[in-house]
Coordinates of C-alpha atoms in Angstrom, one line a residue:
Chain O
M17 CA -9.6 14.7 -5.4
V18 CA -11.5 15.0 -2.1
A19 CA -14.1 12.4 -1.0
V20 CA -17.0 13.9 1.0
P21 CA -20.0 12.2 2.5
K22 CA -23.5 13.0 1.3
G23 CA -25.9 14.0 4.0
R24 CA -26.0 16.1 7.1
I25 CA -22.3 16.9 7.2
L26 CA -22.3 18.6 3.8
K27 CA -23.7 22.0 4.9
P28 CA -21.3 22.7 7.8
L29 CA -18.5 21.4 5.6
V30 CA -19.2 23.8 2.8
A31 CA -19.4 26.6 5.4
L32 CA -16.0 25.6 6.9
F33 CA -14.4 25.4 3.4
A34 CA -15.9 28.9 2.7
R35 CA -14.2 30.3 5.9
A36 CA -11.0 28.7 4.6
G37 CA -11.4 30.6 1.4
I38 CA -12.5 27.6 -0.7
D39 CA -15.7 27.9 -2.7
S40 CA -17.3 24.5 -2.5
A41 CA -20.9 25.7 -2.8
G42 CA -21.2 23.5 -5.9
L43 CA -21.5 20.6 -3.5
L44 CA -24.9 21.8 -2.4
S45 CA -26.3 22.3 -5.8
D46 CA -29.3 20.1 -6.5
D47 CA -28.1 17.8 -9.2
R48 CA -27.3 14.1 -9.3
S49 CA -23.7 14.2 -10.5
L50 CA -21.4 12.5 -8.0
V51 CA -18.3 14.4 -9.2
R52 CA -18.3 18.1 -8.6
D53 CA -15.5 20.5 -9.6
T54 CA -15.6 23.5 -7.4
G55 CA -13.1 25.8 -5.7
G56 CA -10.2 24.4 -7.7
L57 CA -10.8 20.9 -6.2
R58 CA -12.6 17.8 -7.5
F59 CA -15.0 16.4 -5.0
L60 CA -16.5 12.9 -5.0
L61 CA -19.9 12.6 -3.3
L62 CA -20.1 9.3 -1.5
K63 CA -21.9 7.3 1.1
P64 CA -20.2 8.1 4.4
D65 CA -19.1 4.5 4.9
D66 CA -17.4 4.5 1.5
V67 CA -15.2 7.6 2.1
P68 CA -12.4 5.8 3.9
T69 CA -12.4 3.1 1.3
Y70 CA -11.8 5.6 -1.5
V71 CA -9.1 7.3 0.4
E72 CA -7.3 4.1 1.6
Y73 CA -7.1 2.8 -1.9
G74 CA -6.0 6.2 -3.3
A75 CA -9.0 6.8 -5.5
A76 CA -9.4 10.0 -3.5
D77 CA -6.4 11.8 -2.1
L78 CA -8.3 13.4 0.8
G79 CA -11.6 12.7 2.5
V80 CA -14.0 13.9 5.1
C81 CA -15.1 11.2 7.5
G82 CA -16.8 10.8 10.8
R83 CA -14.6 9.3 13.6
D84 CA -17.4 6.8 14.3
V85 CA -16.6 5.3 10.9
L86 CA -12.8 5.6 11.3
D87 CA -12.8 3.9 14.7
E88 CA -15.1 1.2 13.5
R89 CA -13.3 0.4 10.2
E90 CA -9.7 1.4 11.2
P91 CA -8.9 2.2 7.6
D92 CA -5.2 2.7 6.8
V93 CA -5.4 6.4 6.3
Y94 CA -3.9 9.6 7.9
R95 CA -6.0 11.9 10.0
P96 CA -4.2 15.2 10.0
L97 CA -7.0 17.4 11.2
D98 CA -10.2 17.3 13.2
L99 CA -12.7 19.5 11.5
G100 CA -14.9 20.2 14.6
I101 CA -18.1 19.6 12.6
G102 CA -20.7 16.9 12.8
V103 CA -20.1 16.7 16.6
C104 CA -22.2 14.0 18.2
R105 CA -21.8 11.1 20.6
L106 CA -21.6 7.3 20.3
V107 CA -24.0 6.1 23.1
V108 CA -25.6 3.0 24.5
A109 CA -29.4 3.5 24.6
G110 CA -32.2 1.4 25.9
P111 CA -36.0 1.5 26.5
V112 CA -36.9 4.3 28.9
G113 CA -37.2 2.9 32.5
A114 CA -35.9 -0.5 31.6
P115 CA -33.4 -2.1 34.1
P116 CA -29.9 -2.5 32.8
P117 CA -29.7 -5.9 31.0
G118 CA -27.7 -8.4 33.0
G119 CA -25.8 -11.5 31.8
R120 CA -25.3 -11.4 28.1
P121 CA -27.0 -8.3 26.7
R122 CA -28.1 -8.3 23.1
V123 CA -26.8 -5.2 21.4
A124 CA -28.1 -4.0 18.0
T125 CA -25.7 -1.6 16.2
K126 CA -24.1 -0.4 13.0
Y127 CA -20.8 -0.3 14.9
P128 CA -20.1 -4.0 15.9
R129 CA -16.4 -3.5 16.7
S130 CA -16.8 -0.3 18.6
A131 CA -19.7 -1.8 20.6
A132 CA -17.8 -5.0 21.3
A133 CA -14.8 -3.0 22.4
H134 CA -16.9 -0.8 24.7
F135 CA -18.6 -3.8 26.5
G136 CA -15.5 -5.9 26.4
A137 CA -13.5 -3.2 28.3
R138 CA -15.8 -3.8 31.3
G139 CA -15.8 -7.6 31.0
V140 CA -19.2 -7.9 29.4
Q141 CA -19.5 -10.2 26.3
P142 CA -22.6 -8.9 24.5
E143 CA -24.3 -10.6 21.6
I144 CA -23.8 -8.2 18.8
V145 CA -26.6 -7.9 16.2
Y146 CA -25.4 -6.1 13.1
V147 CA -28.1 -3.8 11.5
Q148 CA -27.6 -1.2 8.8
G149 CA -30.1 1.4 9.8
S150 CA -33.2 2.2 11.9
V151 CA -31.3 0.9 14.8
E152 CA -33.9 2.4 17.2
L153 CA -36.3 -0.2 16.2
A154 CA -34.3 -3.0 17.7
P155 CA -35.3 -2.7 21.4
V156 CA -38.9 -1.8 20.5
T157 CA -39.3 -5.0 18.6
G158 CA -37.3 -7.2 20.9
L159 CA -34.5 -7.8 18.5
A160 CA -32.1 -6.4 21.1
D161 CA -31.9 -5.2 24.7
V162 CA -30.0 -2.0 23.9
I163 CA -28.4 -0.3 20.9
V164 CA -25.1 1.4 20.3
D165 CA -25.5 4.3 17.9
I166 CA -24.5 7.9 17.2
V167 CA -26.8 10.6 18.7
E168 CA -26.8 14.2 17.9
T169 CA -29.8 15.6 19.7
G170 CA -31.5 12.5 21.0
T171 CA -34.8 13.4 19.4
T172 CA -35.0 10.1 17.4
L173 CA -34.2 8.1 20.5
A174 CA -37.0 9.9 22.5
E175 CA -39.5 9.4 19.7
N176 CA -38.9 5.7 19.8
G177 CA -39.1 5.4 23.6
L178 CA -35.4 5.1 24.2
A179 CA -33.1 6.9 26.5
I180 CA -29.3 7.2 26.7
V181 CA -27.8 4.7 29.1
E182 CA -24.2 5.9 28.8
T183 CA -21.9 7.7 26.4
V184 CA -19.3 5.5 24.7
K185 CA -17.3 8.4 23.3
P186 CA -17.6 11.7 21.6
V187 CA -17.5 11.7 17.8
S188 CA -16.5 14.4 15.3
T189 CA -15.5 14.6 11.7
A190 CA -11.9 14.4 10.6
L191 CA -10.0 15.3 7.4
I192 CA -8.3 12.1 6.2
A193 CA -5.6 11.6 3.7
N194 CA -4.2 8.7 1.6
R195 CA -0.7 7.8 2.8
V196 CA 0.8 8.2 -0.7
S197 CA -1.0 11.4 -1.5
Y198 CA 0.0 12.9 1.8
K199 CA 3.6 12.4 0.8
Y200 CA 3.5 12.9 -2.9
Y201 CA 1.4 16.0 -2.8
A202 CA 2.8 17.1 0.5
A203 CA 2.9 20.8 -0.4
E204 CA -0.7 20.9 -1.6
V205 CA -2.1 18.9 1.3
R206 CA -0.2 20.9 3.9
A207 CA -1.5 24.1 2.4
L208 CA -5.1 22.9 2.5
V209 CA -4.7 21.7 6.1
R210 CA -3.2 25.1 7.1
R211 CA -6.1 27.0 5.6
L212 CA -8.6 24.8 7.3
E213 CA -6.7 25.1 10.6
G214 CA -6.8 28.9 10.2
A215 CA -10.5 28.8 9.6
L216 CA -11.0 26.6 12.6
A217 CA -8.9 28.8 14.9
A218 CA -10.7 31.9 13.7
A219 CA -14.0 30.3 14.6
G220 CA -12.5 29.7 18.0
Chain Q
M3 CA -28.6 -29.6 -26.9
A4 CA -26.5 -29.8 -23.7
P5 CA -27.6 -27.3 -21.0
V6 CA -25.4 -24.2 -20.7
T7 CA -23.5 -24.4 -17.4
A8 CA -21.4 -21.7 -15.7
P9 CA -17.7 -22.6 -15.3
P10 CA -16.9 -23.9 -11.9
L11 CA -15.7 -21.2 -9.5
H12 CA -13.1 -23.0 -7.3
P13 CA -12.5 -19.8 -5.3
L14 CA -9.1 -18.8 -4.0
P15 CA -8.4 -17.8 -0.4
I16 CA -8.9 -14.1 0.3
G17 CA -6.0 -12.0 -0.9
M18 CA -4.6 -14.7 -3.3
R19 CA -4.7 -14.3 -7.1
D20 CA -3.5 -15.6 -10.5
L21 CA -1.8 -13.6 -13.2
L22 CA -3.1 -14.5 -16.7
P23 CA -0.7 -14.5 -19.7
E24 CA -0.8 -10.8 -20.6
E25 CA -0.3 -9.7 -17.0
A26 CA 2.2 -12.5 -16.3
R27 CA 4.2 -11.5 -19.3
A28 CA 4.2 -7.8 -18.2
R29 CA 5.2 -8.9 -14.6
R30 CA 8.0 -11.1 -15.9
D31 CA 9.3 -8.2 -18.0
L32 CA 9.1 -5.9 -14.9
T33 CA 11.1 -8.3 -12.7
H34 CA 13.6 -8.9 -15.4
A35 CA 14.2 -5.2 -15.8
L36 CA 14.5 -4.7 -12.0
A37 CA 16.9 -7.7 -11.8
H38 CA 18.9 -6.3 -14.7
A39 CA 19.3 -2.9 -12.9
A40 CA 20.4 -4.7 -9.8
T41 CA 22.9 -6.8 -11.7
L42 CA 24.3 -3.8 -13.4
H43 CA 25.0 -2.3 -9.9
G44 CA 26.9 -5.5 -8.8
Y45 CA 24.1 -7.3 -6.9
D46 CA 23.8 -11.1 -6.9
P47 CA 20.6 -13.1 -6.8
V48 CA 19.4 -15.3 -4.0
I49 CA 16.3 -17.4 -3.6
P50 CA 15.2 -17.9 0.0
P51 CA 12.5 -20.5 0.9
A52 CA 8.7 -19.7 1.0
F53 CA 8.4 -20.6 4.7
E54 CA 10.7 -20.9 7.7
L55 CA 10.5 -21.8 11.3
Y56 CA 8.5 -19.2 13.1
E57 CA 11.1 -19.0 15.8
T58 CA 13.8 -18.0 13.3
L59 CA 11.6 -15.4 11.6
E60 CA 10.4 -13.9 14.9
R61 CA 14.0 -13.4 16.0
G62 CA 14.3 -10.9 13.1
L63 CA 10.8 -9.4 12.9
G64 CA 10.5 -8.7 16.6
R65 CA 7.1 -9.0 18.4
S66 CA 5.3 -6.1 16.7
G67 CA 5.5 -7.7 13.2
A68 CA 4.8 -11.2 14.5
G69 CA 1.0 -10.7 14.5
D70 CA 1.0 -10.3 10.7
V71 CA 2.4 -13.8 10.2
L72 CA 0.5 -16.7 8.8
C73 CA 1.6 -19.8 10.7
F74 CA 1.0 -23.5 10.5
V75 CA 2.3 -26.6 12.3
E76 CA 4.8 -28.4 10.1
P77 CA 3.5 -32.0 10.1
E78 CA 6.8 -33.8 10.0
S79 CA 8.4 -32.1 13.0
G80 CA 5.5 -30.6 14.9
E81 CA 7.3 -27.3 14.8
I82 CA 5.5 -24.0 14.0
A83 CA 6.4 -22.8 10.5
A84 CA 5.5 -19.3 9.1
L85 CA 4.9 -18.2 5.6
R86 CA 7.4 -15.4 5.2
P87 CA 5.8 -11.9 5.8
D88 CA 9.1 -10.2 4.9
V89 CA 12.2 -11.3 3.1
T90 CA 14.8 -9.1 4.8
P91 CA 15.1 -11.3 8.0
Q92 CA 15.5 -14.3 5.7
I93 CA 18.4 -12.5 4.0
A94 CA 19.9 -11.7 7.3
R95 CA 19.7 -15.3 8.4
L96 CA 21.1 -16.5 5.0
I97 CA 24.1 -14.2 5.2
A98 CA 24.8 -14.9 8.9
T99 CA 24.6 -18.7 8.4
R100 CA 25.7 -19.3 4.8
L101 CA 27.8 -16.4 3.5
G102 CA 29.8 -15.5 6.6
D103 CA 33.0 -16.6 4.9
R104 CA 32.7 -14.0 2.1
P105 CA 34.1 -10.6 2.6
P106 CA 31.6 -7.7 2.9
P107 CA 30.2 -5.7 1.4
I108 CA 27.6 -8.2 0.4
R109 CA 25.2 -7.2 -2.3
L110 CA 22.1 -9.4 -2.9
F111 CA 18.8 -9.1 -4.7
Y112 CA 15.7 -11.3 -4.7
E113 CA 12.3 -11.8 -6.1
A114 CA 9.8 -13.4 -3.7
T115 CA 6.2 -13.4 -2.7
V116 CA 5.5 -12.6 0.9
V117 CA 2.2 -13.2 2.7
R118 CA 0.8 -10.9 5.4
R119 CA -2.2 -11.3 7.6
R120 CA -4.0 -8.1 8.4
A121 CA -6.8 -9.2 10.6
G122 CA -9.8 -6.9 10.7
R123 CA -8.4 -4.3 8.3
A124 CA -10.1 -3.1 5.2
R125 CA -7.5 -5.1 3.2
P126 CA -7.2 -8.6 4.6
H127 CA -4.2 -10.8 4.4
R128 CA -2.8 -11.2 1.0
Q129 CA 0.1 -12.3 -1.1
I130 CA 2.6 -9.5 -1.9
P131 CA 5.1 -10.2 -4.7
Q132 CA 8.2 -8.3 -4.1
F133 CA 11.6 -7.5 -5.6
G134 CA 14.2 -6.4 -3.1
A135 CA 17.9 -5.6 -2.7
E136 CA 20.1 -5.6 0.4
L137 CA 23.5 -4.0 0.9
V138 CA 25.3 -5.5 3.9
G139 CA 28.6 -4.4 5.5
V140 CA 28.7 -0.6 4.7
H141 CA 28.6 2.0 7.4
G142 CA 27.4 5.5 6.9
H143 CA 25.5 7.3 4.2
D144 CA 27.5 5.7 1.4
A145 CA 25.3 2.7 1.8
E146 CA 22.0 4.7 1.7
I147 CA 23.2 6.6 -1.3
E148 CA 24.2 3.5 -3.2
L149 CA 21.0 1.7 -2.4
V150 CA 18.7 4.7 -3.2
A151 CA 20.5 5.2 -6.4
L152 CA 19.9 1.6 -7.3
L153 CA 16.2 1.9 -6.4
G154 CA 15.9 5.1 -8.5
A155 CA 17.7 3.6 -11.4
A156 CA 15.5 0.4 -11.3
L157 CA 12.3 2.3 -11.1
R158 CA 13.3 4.6 -13.9
A159 CA 14.4 1.5 -16.0
V160 CA 10.9 0.0 -15.8
G161 CA 9.4 3.3 -17.0
L162 CA 8.3 5.0 -13.8
T163 CA 8.9 8.7 -14.3
K164 CA 6.7 10.3 -11.7
F165 CA 7.7 9.2 -8.2
A166 CA 9.1 10.7 -5.0
L167 CA 11.2 9.2 -2.2
D168 CA 10.3 10.1 1.4
L169 CA 13.1 10.2 3.9
Q170 CA 12.9 9.7 7.7
D171 CA 15.3 8.6 10.4
T172 CA 13.8 6.2 13.0
R173 CA 16.1 7.7 15.6
I174 CA 14.3 11.1 15.4
V175 CA 11.0 9.7 16.9
R176 CA 12.7 7.1 19.1
S177 CA 14.9 9.7 20.8
L178 CA 11.9 11.8 21.6
V179 CA 9.7 9.1 23.0
A180 CA 12.5 7.4 25.0
D181 CA 11.2 8.7 28.3
L182 CA 7.5 8.0 27.8
A183 CA 5.6 5.3 29.6
P184 CA 4.6 2.3 27.5
D185 CA 1.0 3.3 27.2
A186 CA 1.8 6.9 26.2
L187 CA 4.4 5.5 23.8
A188 CA 1.7 3.4 22.1
D189 CA -0.6 6.3 21.9
V190 CA 2.0 8.7 20.5
T191 CA 3.0 6.1 17.9
R192 CA -0.6 5.6 16.8
A193 CA -1.2 9.3 16.6
L194 CA 2.0 9.9 14.5
G195 CA 1.0 6.9 12.4
A196 CA -2.2 8.7 11.6
R197 CA -0.4 12.1 11.3
D198 CA -2.8 13.4 13.9
A199 CA -0.8 16.3 15.5
A200 CA -3.4 17.2 18.1
A201 CA -3.6 13.5 19.3
A202 CA 0.2 13.2 19.3
R203 CA 0.6 16.3 21.5
A204 CA -2.1 15.1 23.8
A205 CA -0.6 11.6 24.1
A206 CA 2.9 13.0 24.8
K207 CA 1.6 15.6 27.3
G208 CA 3.7 15.7 30.4
G209 CA 6.7 14.2 28.6
P210 CA 9.6 16.4 27.9
H211 CA 9.1 16.6 24.1
A212 CA 5.3 16.9 23.7
A213 CA 5.6 20.0 21.4
A214 CA 8.3 18.4 19.3
L215 CA 6.3 15.2 18.8
G216 CA 3.3 17.2 17.8
A217 CA 5.4 19.1 15.3
L218 CA 6.7 15.9 13.8
A219 CA 3.1 14.9 12.6
E220 CA 3.1 18.1 10.5
L221 CA 6.7 18.0 9.2
T222 CA 6.1 16.5 5.7
G223 CA 7.3 18.2 2.5
D224 CA 10.3 19.4 0.5
A225 CA 13.7 20.5 1.9
S226 CA 12.1 23.5 3.6
V227 CA 10.7 21.0 6.1
L228 CA 14.3 20.3 7.3
V229 CA 14.7 24.0 8.1
E230 CA 11.4 23.9 10.1
A231 CA 12.5 20.7 11.8
R232 CA 15.8 22.2 12.9
R233 CA 13.8 25.0 14.6
A234 CA 11.1 22.7 16.1
L235 CA 13.6 20.1 17.3
A236 CA 16.4 22.5 18.4
G237 CA 17.8 21.4 21.8
T238 CA 16.1 18.0 21.7
P239 CA 18.0 14.7 21.4
A240 CA 16.6 14.4 17.8
S241 CA 18.4 17.4 16.6
P242 CA 21.7 15.7 15.4
F243 CA 19.6 13.1 13.4
V244 CA 17.8 15.9 11.5
D245 CA 21.2 17.3 10.6
E246 CA 22.3 13.8 9.3
L247 CA 19.1 13.5 7.3
G248 CA 19.8 16.9 5.8
A249 CA 23.2 15.8 4.7
L250 CA 21.7 12.6 3.1
H251 CA 19.0 14.8 1.4
A252 CA 21.7 17.0 -0.1
A253 CA 23.8 14.1 -1.3
L254 CA 20.8 12.4 -3.0
T255 CA 19.7 15.7 -4.5
E256 CA 23.2 16.3 -5.9
R257 CA 23.2 12.8 -7.5
D258 CA 19.7 13.1 -8.9
A259 CA 19.1 9.6 -7.4
V260 CA 15.3 10.0 -7.7
P261 CA 13.1 12.6 -9.4
R262 CA 12.0 14.2 -6.1
L263 CA 12.7 13.9 -2.4
V264 CA 10.2 14.4 0.4
V265 CA 11.1 14.7 4.0
D266 CA 8.5 13.0 6.2
L267 CA 9.5 13.2 9.9
G268 CA 6.1 11.9 11.1
E269 CA 6.7 8.5 9.5
V270 CA 6.6 5.7 12.1
R271 CA 5.4 2.8 10.0
H272 CA 8.2 0.5 9.4
F273 CA 9.5 -2.8 10.7
D274 CA 10.9 -2.8 14.2
Y275 CA 14.3 -3.8 12.9
Y276 CA 15.1 -0.5 11.2
T277 CA 17.7 1.5 13.1
G278 CA 18.3 4.6 11.1
V279 CA 17.2 6.1 7.8
V280 CA 13.9 4.7 6.4
F281 CA 12.3 5.6 3.1
H282 CA 9.4 4.9 0.8
A283 CA 9.0 5.4 -3.0
V284 CA 5.6 6.9 -3.7
A285 CA 3.9 7.5 -7.0
P286 CA 0.4 8.4 -8.1
G287 CA -1.9 5.5 -8.8
P288 CA -1.7 2.6 -6.4
G289 CA -2.5 4.5 -3.1
E290 CA 0.3 2.6 -1.3
P291 CA 4.1 3.0 -1.6
V292 CA 5.7 1.2 -4.5
A293 CA 8.8 0.5 -2.5
A294 CA 10.0 0.8 1.1
G295 CA 13.3 0.3 2.8
G296 CA 15.9 1.5 5.3
R297 CA 18.9 0.8 7.5
Y298 CA 18.9 -2.2 9.9
D299 CA 22.2 -2.3 11.7
D300 CA 21.1 -4.8 14.4
L301 CA 19.2 -7.4 12.4
L302 CA 22.2 -9.5 11.3
G303 CA 23.5 -9.4 14.8
R304 CA 20.3 -11.2 15.9
Y305 CA 21.4 -14.1 13.7
G306 CA 24.9 -14.0 15.0
A307 CA 26.8 -12.0 12.4
P308 CA 26.7 -8.3 13.3
H309 CA 26.9 -6.1 10.2
P310 CA 25.5 -2.8 9.2
A311 CA 23.0 -3.1 6.4
V312 CA 20.4 -1.3 4.3
G313 CA 17.8 -2.7 2.0
F314 CA 14.6 -2.0 0.1
G315 CA 11.6 -4.0 -1.2
V316 CA 9.6 -3.1 -4.3
V317 CA 5.9 -4.0 -4.1
L318 CA 5.4 -5.3 -7.6
D319 CA 1.6 -5.1 -7.6
A320 CA 1.8 -1.4 -6.5
L321 CA 4.5 -0.7 -9.1
A322 CA 2.4 -2.3 -11.9
L323 CA -0.5 0.0 -10.9
A324 CA 1.8 3.0 -11.0
L325 CA 3.0 2.2 -14.5
P326 CA 1.2 3.1 -17.7
P327 CA -1.3 0.4 -18.7
I328 CA 0.1 -2.9 -20.0
E329 CA 1.0 -2.8 -23.7
D330 CA 0.7 -5.9 -25.8
R331 CA 4.2 -7.2 -25.1
G332 CA 3.5 -10.5 -26.8
R333 CA 4.2 -8.9 -30.2
G334 CA 6.6 -10.4 -32.7
R335 CA 5.2 -13.9 -32.2
V336 CA 4.2 -16.0 -35.2
V337 CA 1.7 -18.8 -35.9
L338 CA 2.9 -21.3 -38.5
T339 CA 0.5 -23.5 -40.4
G340 CA 0.5 -25.9 -43.3
P341 CA 2.7 -28.8 -44.3
A342 CA 6.0 -26.9 -44.1
A343 CA 5.2 -25.4 -40.7
S344 CA 7.3 -27.7 -38.5
A345 CA 10.4 -27.4 -40.5
R346 CA 10.1 -23.6 -40.6
A347 CA 9.4 -23.5 -36.8
G348 CA 12.9 -24.9 -36.1
A349 CA 14.6 -22.3 -38.3
L350 CA 12.5 -19.4 -36.8
R351 CA 13.3 -20.5 -33.2
A352 CA 17.0 -20.8 -34.0
A353 CA 16.8 -17.3 -35.1
G354 CA 15.1 -16.2 -31.9
V355 CA 11.6 -15.7 -33.3
A356 CA 8.8 -17.1 -31.0
C357 CA 6.4 -19.3 -33.0
V358 CA 3.9 -22.0 -32.5
V359 CA 2.6 -24.6 -35.0
V360 CA -1.1 -24.9 -35.6
P361 CA -1.4 -27.8 -38.0
A362 CA -4.9 -27.0 -39.4
P363 CA -4.8 -23.8 -41.5
G364 CA -8.4 -23.1 -40.7
D365 CA -7.6 -22.7 -37.0
A366 CA -4.5 -20.6 -37.3
L367 CA -6.0 -17.2 -37.5
A368 CA -8.4 -17.8 -34.6
H369 CA -5.5 -19.1 -32.5
A370 CA -3.4 -16.0 -33.3
R371 CA -6.2 -13.7 -32.3
A372 CA -7.0 -15.5 -29.1
W373 CA -3.5 -15.6 -27.8
G374 CA -2.1 -12.3 -29.1
Y375 CA 0.1 -13.6 -31.9
E376 CA 1.1 -11.0 -34.4
M377 CA 1.2 -13.0 -37.6
V378 CA 0.0 -16.2 -39.3
I379 CA 2.3 -17.7 -41.9
G380 CA 0.9 -20.5 -44.1
D381 CA 1.8 -21.9 -47.5
V382 CA -0.5 -19.8 -49.4
C383 CA -0.3 -16.4 -47.8
T384 CA 0.7 -14.5 -44.6
M385 CA -1.7 -12.5 -42.5
V386 CA -1.3 -10.1 -39.7
A387 CA -3.5 -11.4 -36.8
T388 CA -5.9 -8.5 -37.4
G389 CA -6.9 -10.3 -40.6
A390 CA -5.1 -8.4 -43.4
A391 CA -3.4 -10.6 -45.9
L392 CA 0.2 -10.0 -46.9
P393 CA 2.0 -11.5 -49.8
T394 CA 3.6 -14.8 -48.7
P395 CA 7.3 -14.2 -47.8
F396 CA 8.6 -17.6 -48.6
D397 CA 10.3 -18.7 -51.8
R398 CA 11.2 -22.3 -51.7
D399 CA 14.9 -21.6 -51.2
E400 CA 14.7 -18.5 -49.1
D401 CA 15.7 -18.6 -45.4
P402 CA 12.4 -18.1 -43.7
A403 CA 13.8 -16.7 -40.5
S404 CA 15.5 -13.7 -42.1
A405 CA 12.4 -13.1 -44.1
I406 CA 10.3 -13.1 -40.9
R407 CA 12.7 -10.9 -39.2
E408 CA 12.6 -8.5 -42.1
M409 CA 8.8 -8.5 -42.0
L410 CA 8.6 -8.0 -38.3
R411 CA 11.1 -5.1 -38.6
A412 CA 9.0 -3.6 -41.4
H413 CA 6.0 -4.1 -39.1
G414 CA 7.5 -2.0 -36.3
S415 CA 8.1 -4.7 -33.6
K416 CA 11.6 -5.6 -32.6

């Protein structure tokens, strides 16, 4: 049972599985079922934030999850392999041309812990405003001075009059495993990891 | 008509919960079966207290476990008390301070609920009911073999058929990280804890054993892992410990102590006090180990009575999740009603049949259904709780208990 996130990561993931010799094209088919049996595996299609939950509780043995979510939530799961897909950055961004906020900046983010850790490491105590989406709106409307969010191309930022202030950390996607499944199904999990490793190495 | 109101909530603190009769009955059966297995292996029960002085617990837990402890100020003395997050240090204290005059080996078992704080994690602090056993005073693998055999027998006795035991020796990782700086050590431990081989290699870079530490993250599997490990760790200080683990693996396999063994050389998650072999019992279902344990040769010394020791704790909630769904274990119980009920109840109880008296015949069947009783016996007729009427079993002179037992036997329970 493999938990995978719906959304942008699915296409490169299916391509990676294909290179590893696993046919998961069924994940891309346009129907609404959330459980897909394909390539000898059972996949669960979940919201990205829910993937580590399913894996931590053992409802899924393996999962595919962004390191942004892993670092934010610190789920109790194994992370045996970086999949090298969904590569992006966690950044601080603010209005173009605005001076860096002094004193106690207000930060809007989906990643309150990562944001607090980033500012905390340099002695800044920001006021964190938790939002679930459309984070770019926060500086425009005055909800916050800056945002902390993941950025792939920067197009969305630019379209909302924002620019990257600094990079917090690079983000990619990892294969994660439930602690018990990793041990109990060690042979199967290791075999899958090796095949994916082989596919990643071949892609250079 | 009175307005319909929702029942009051009176919520519990996060992570606390009640077990209602069906689950509580199943849980009691579970702990009885585990205790019976321990008793058959020569283990004696102890009951340590729910909280202790923080200072005393911390002596055993070490600093790393201390953050998981729920503390409060004891109002009488002003001292800091801690709800036990782990029973093993309590057993160590108990043996060192109270049982020092008895000759080892000391074999003890316990059933106790521990409380752990897990600030900021997906699962917050919670109560963890445990069953555990400790074997104190035996050097060498004889102790691990005895204890794992007990764990295997106990889990099998409660009906767990599909489970595996993973084996690791804490000295394998410790011998490889001995030369690392504290920061690198923390990073390597975190990387191994996540089985992230790339991160483990990166964190150990520059140290003498970076490649070996990276390899550990991937060394999980059947006995073939031991062969790989001997190759990957050849010439490192960890090498002799892999050989020792191989010998234990062979001995446990020969005894069929557990259905399956897994070697997991990347395992770093265990209490600080473990000094040698550590293991987990894992089974499909709960997503977390059903039991964990290992060797802790220094712990009793911290309380002033140095002894080698091994122990395990079974996580009862996880074990219950790994077992097949709860059957109705309240079967064989009887509701008595009608004028003769009280007199019959005495005779039934003396014969070991559980029964309750419901004076009003009109309420008897409803009570039986609501509380899972199997049978209602009145003066007129007898019914199974599903509603079917059976001929009344009682003649005036007949012994009701034997009649009931006969009926229950005919009915397939007991």
